[in-house]
Amino acid sequence: MISYTSRYVNIVSLCITILVYLFIVKTNLITNKINFNTHFISNIFKRTLVLVEIDSDNINQDTKEETIKIQSSPSNLNTKDNEIQDTKEIKWKLIIPKISLEAEISEGTSKEVMDKYIGHFEETSKKNGNIGLAAHNRGYAVNYFSQIKLLKTGDEIIYKYYNFEKKYLVIENKIIKDTDWSYLQQTEENRITLITCVENEPEYRRCIQAIERN
């Protein structure tokens, strides 16, 4: 019968323990590597899935995030386009269908203003009462009142000031002295007064008056 000394048994036990330890460590390293590779491959698969599913109805969370990023640009562009359109929309204007006139109004009656717009007499109303407007009729870059001499009784004039709008009917078209400002005085009834020069008669002005349409 073979007998083992205590020293021998201890040495064998130590060797077995070392082998078991090494085996466990190696096994853990392999397992971790496998897990790492699995995670890496899983990420690649998910990214690939996102690209494939962007146009699909079956969208997971990752896909939704990517889709939001892709679609955000066109949405922002549309918003900017709307802002530009709103900015370009004319808020203050005069429309006279009879002479095919539709023009923007600006405050003041200086040459600088009337070279671009119909001018508003600052001392007159912008809404109720008597609204006074002036513009060139010839010889300038814009001559918005070139055809108002053709207006007759009953012709329609449309005035818009932001959300405010009124329609008027012409009651008179006459020549007045350039010093006669009575036609721009405030009135209880709602009316609009258009003033422009008279060709070759610097001391006179053409005056169109219209009252609010009932």
Short mmCIF file of C-alpha atoms in Angstrom, two decimals:
data_model
loop_
_atom_site.label_atom_id
_atom_site.label_comp_id
_atom_site.label_asym_id
_atom_site.label_seq_id
_atom_site.Cartn_x
_atom_site.Cartn_y
_atom_site.Cartn_z
CA MET A 1 0.00 0.00 0.00
CA ILE A 2 1.29 3.39 -1.02
CA SER A 3 1.54 5.91 1.71
CA TYR A 4 1.67 9.68 1.18
CA THR A 5 3.42 12.03 3.45
CA SER A 6 1.73 15.15 4.62
CA ARG A 7 4.24 17.23 2.65
CA TYR A 8 3.39 15.37 -0.55
CA VAL A 9 -0.32 15.82 -0.06
CA ASN A 10 0.11 19.51 0.56
CA ILE A 11 2.20 19.93 -2.58
CA VAL A 12 -0.34 18.07 -4.72
CA SER A 13 -3.17 20.06 -3.21
CA LEU A 14 -1.33 23.27 -3.94
CA CYS A 15 -0.73 22.26 -7.57
CA ILE A 16 -4.39 21.31 -8.04
CA THR A 17 -5.45 24.62 -6.52
CA ILE A 18 -3.13 26.52 -8.86
CA LEU A 19 -4.44 24.62 -11.88
CA VAL A 20 -8.04 25.22 -10.89
CA TYR A 21 -7.29 28.92 -10.34
CA LEU A 22 -5.57 29.24 -13.71
CA PHE A 23 -8.47 27.45 -15.39
CA ILE A 24 -10.99 29.79 -13.77
CA VAL A 25 -9.00 32.89 -14.71
CA LYS A 26 -8.59 31.73 -18.30
CA THR A 27 -12.27 30.86 -18.49
CA ASN A 28 -13.22 34.34 -17.22
CA LEU A 29 -10.93 36.05 -19.72
CA ILE A 30 -12.43 34.09 -22.58
CA THR A 31 -15.94 34.80 -21.33
CA ASN A 32 -15.25 38.53 -21.03
CA LYS A 33 -13.75 38.61 -24.49
CA ILE A 34 -16.76 36.83 -25.88
CA ASN A 35 -19.08 39.24 -24.09
CA PHE A 36 -17.09 42.22 -25.40
CA ASN A 37 -17.17 40.91 -28.94
CA THR A 38 -20.85 40.13 -28.61
CA HIS A 39 -21.56 43.68 -27.43
CA PHE A 40 -19.45 45.16 -30.23
CA ILE A 41 -21.17 43.04 -32.86
CA SER A 42 -24.55 43.91 -31.34
CA ASN A 43 -23.78 47.63 -31.69
CA ILE A 44 -22.78 47.21 -35.32
CA PHE A 45 -25.98 45.27 -35.96
CA LYS A 46 -28.09 47.96 -34.30
CA ARG A 47 -26.51 50.76 -36.37
CA THR A 48 -27.02 48.75 -39.52
CA LEU A 49 -30.61 48.13 -38.48
CA VAL A 50 -31.14 51.87 -38.04
CA LEU A 51 -29.99 52.58 -41.58
CA VAL A 52 -32.23 49.86 -42.97
CA GLU A 53 -35.30 50.80 -40.93
CA ILE A 54 -35.29 54.60 -41.43
CA ASP A 55 -37.92 54.24 -44.14
CA SER A 56 -39.73 51.38 -42.39
CA ASP A 57 -42.82 51.47 -40.15
CA ASN A 58 -41.09 49.11 -37.70
CA ILE A 59 -38.83 51.60 -35.88
CA ASN A 60 -37.07 50.85 -32.61
CA GLN A 61 -35.83 53.47 -30.13
CA ASP A 62 -32.43 53.93 -31.80
CA THR A 63 -34.12 54.32 -35.15
CA LYS A 64 -36.50 56.98 -33.80
CA GLU A 65 -33.58 59.04 -32.54
CA GLU A 66 -31.82 58.86 -35.90
CA THR A 67 -35.02 59.65 -37.77
CA ILE A 68 -35.64 62.74 -35.62
CA LYS A 69 -32.14 64.00 -36.42
CA ILE A 70 -32.62 63.47 -40.14
CA GLN A 71 -36.07 65.08 -40.27
CA SER A 72 -35.21 68.08 -38.12
CA SER A 73 -33.46 69.97 -40.92
CA PRO A 74 -36.40 70.08 -43.40
CA SER A 75 -38.72 71.11 -40.55
CA ASN A 76 -36.43 73.98 -39.58
CA LEU A 77 -36.18 75.07 -43.20
CA ASN A 78 -39.98 75.17 -43.49
CA THR A 79 -40.19 77.30 -40.35
CA LYS A 80 -37.62 79.73 -41.74
CA ASP A 81 -39.50 79.91 -45.06
CA ASN A 82 -42.70 80.76 -43.18
CA GLU A 83 -40.89 83.46 -41.21
CA ILE A 84 -39.55 84.97 -44.44
CA GLN A 85 -43.01 84.91 -46.03
CA ASP A 86 -44.52 86.60 -42.96
CA THR A 87 -41.81 89.26 -43.07
CA LYS A 88 -42.50 89.98 -46.74
CA GLU A 89 -46.27 90.27 -46.25
CA ILE A 90 -47.38 93.90 -46.60
CA LYS A 91 -49.21 95.08 -43.48
CA TRP A 92 -50.20 98.62 -44.58
CA LYS A 93 -51.47 99.13 -48.11
CA LEU A 94 -53.92 100.77 -50.50
CA ILE A 95 -55.88 98.95 -53.19
CA ILE A 96 -57.87 100.63 -55.98
CA PRO A 97 -59.33 97.99 -58.35
CA LYS A 98 -60.48 100.55 -60.95
CA ILE A 99 -56.88 101.50 -61.81
CA SER A 100 -55.24 98.16 -60.83
CA LEU A 101 -53.35 99.77 -57.97
CA GLU A 102 -52.02 97.86 -54.97
CA ALA A 103 -49.20 99.57 -53.12
CA GLU A 104 -47.55 99.71 -49.71
CA ILE A 105 -48.03 102.70 -47.43
CA SER A 106 -45.35 104.23 -45.20
CA GLU A 107 -45.40 107.00 -42.60
CA GLY A 108 -44.58 110.53 -43.81
CA THR A 109 -44.79 112.46 -47.07
CA SER A 110 -41.14 113.31 -47.69
CA LYS A 111 -39.56 112.66 -51.09
CA GLU A 112 -37.57 109.78 -49.60
CA VAL A 113 -40.78 108.08 -48.48
CA MET A 114 -42.77 108.73 -51.67
CA ASP A 115 -39.88 107.54 -53.87
CA LYS A 116 -40.77 104.05 -52.61
CA TYR A 117 -44.25 104.13 -51.07
CA ILE A 118 -47.56 105.89 -50.80
CA GLY A 119 -47.02 108.40 -48.00
CA HIS A 120 -49.30 108.87 -45.01
CA PHE A 121 -49.90 112.41 -43.72
CA GLU A 122 -48.70 112.08 -40.13
CA GLU A 123 -51.30 114.50 -38.74
CA THR A 124 -54.18 112.38 -40.07
CA SER A 125 -55.73 109.20 -38.72
CA LYS A 126 -54.60 105.66 -39.49
CA LYS A 127 -58.00 104.08 -38.79
CA ASN A 128 -61.13 106.08 -38.07
CA GLY A 129 -61.95 109.59 -39.25
CA ASN A 130 -60.08 111.10 -42.21
CA ILE A 131 -57.06 109.15 -43.52
CA GLY A 132 -54.75 111.28 -45.68
CA LEU A 133 -52.41 109.76 -48.28
CA ALA A 134 -50.08 111.21 -50.94
CA ALA A 135 -47.97 109.85 -53.81
CA HIS A 136 -46.22 110.88 -57.03
CA ASN A 137 -48.03 110.66 -60.34
CA ARG A 138 -45.16 111.06 -62.83
CA GLY A 139 -41.41 111.58 -63.18
CA TYR A 140 -40.25 109.32 -60.35
CA ALA A 141 -39.20 105.70 -59.84
CA VAL A 142 -42.69 104.90 -58.53
CA ASN A 143 -45.77 106.91 -59.47
CA TYR A 144 -48.60 105.19 -57.63
CA PHE A 145 -51.12 108.00 -58.17
CA SER A 146 -50.53 108.38 -61.91
CA GLN A 147 -54.05 107.15 -62.71
CA ILE A 148 -56.17 108.46 -59.83
CA LYS A 149 -57.40 111.24 -62.13
CA LEU A 150 -59.50 108.50 -63.78
CA LEU A 151 -61.47 107.77 -60.60
CA LYS A 152 -65.14 108.64 -60.64
CA THR A 153 -67.97 108.77 -58.13
CA GLY A 154 -68.76 105.31 -56.81
CA ASP A 155 -65.34 103.73 -57.54
CA GLU A 156 -64.05 101.58 -54.70
CA ILE A 157 -60.94 102.22 -52.59
CA ILE A 158 -59.70 99.57 -50.12
CA TYR A 159 -57.48 100.55 -47.21
CA LYS A 160 -55.64 98.00 -45.01
CA TYR A 161 -53.70 98.69 -41.84
CA TYR A 162 -52.55 95.39 -40.31
CA ASN A 163 -55.79 93.64 -39.22
CA PHE A 164 -57.83 96.78 -39.83
CA GLU A 165 -59.58 97.12 -43.21
CA LYS A 166 -62.13 99.53 -44.65
CA LYS A 167 -63.72 99.99 -48.06
CA TYR A 168 -64.60 103.43 -49.39
CA LEU A 169 -66.56 104.85 -52.34
CA VAL A 170 -65.30 107.92 -54.20
CA ILE A 171 -67.49 111.01 -53.74
CA GLU A 172 -65.35 113.65 -55.47
CA ASN A 173 -62.32 114.13 -57.71
CA LYS A 174 -61.28 117.76 -57.89
CA ILE A 175 -58.39 120.23 -58.24
CA ILE A 176 -57.50 122.31 -55.18
CA LYS A 177 -54.91 124.95 -54.30
CA ASP A 178 -51.65 123.60 -52.90
CA THR A 179 -52.26 125.74 -49.80
CA ASP A 180 -55.70 124.28 -49.10
CA TRP A 181 -55.32 121.76 -46.27
CA SER A 182 -58.97 121.70 -45.30
CA TYR A 183 -59.50 118.36 -47.03
CA LEU A 184 -57.13 116.73 -44.57
CA GLN A 185 -58.93 117.90 -41.46
CA GLN A 186 -60.26 115.29 -39.06
CA THR A 187 -63.87 114.26 -39.70
CA GLU A 188 -66.48 112.38 -37.70
CA GLU A 189 -67.37 110.19 -40.65
CA ASN A 190 -64.83 107.70 -41.93
CA ARG A 191 -63.27 108.87 -45.16
CA ILE A 192 -60.02 108.65 -47.09
CA THR A 193 -58.29 111.50 -48.94
CA LEU A 194 -55.75 111.05 -51.74
CA ILE A 195 -53.52 113.97 -52.75
CA THR A 196 -51.14 114.28 -55.72
CA CYS A 197 -49.65 116.95 -57.97
CA VAL A 198 -51.22 118.37 -61.11
CA GLU A 199 -49.13 118.22 -64.27
CA ASN A 200 -47.57 121.58 -65.19
CA GLU A 201 -49.55 123.33 -62.43
CA PRO A 202 -47.29 123.47 -59.35
CA GLU A 203 -49.72 125.67 -57.42
CA TYR A 204 -52.49 123.07 -57.56
CA ARG A 205 -53.14 119.56 -56.30
CA ARG A 206 -55.55 116.80 -57.27
CA CYS A 207 -57.73 115.66 -54.40
CA ILE A 208 -59.77 112.46 -54.28
CA GLN A 209 -62.14 111.93 -51.38
CA ALA A 210 -64.09 108.77 -50.58
CA ILE A 211 -66.38 107.84 -47.69
CA GLU A 212 -66.73 104.50 -45.96
CA ARG A 213 -68.89 102.04 -47.80
CA ASN A 214 -72.02 101.03 -45.90
#
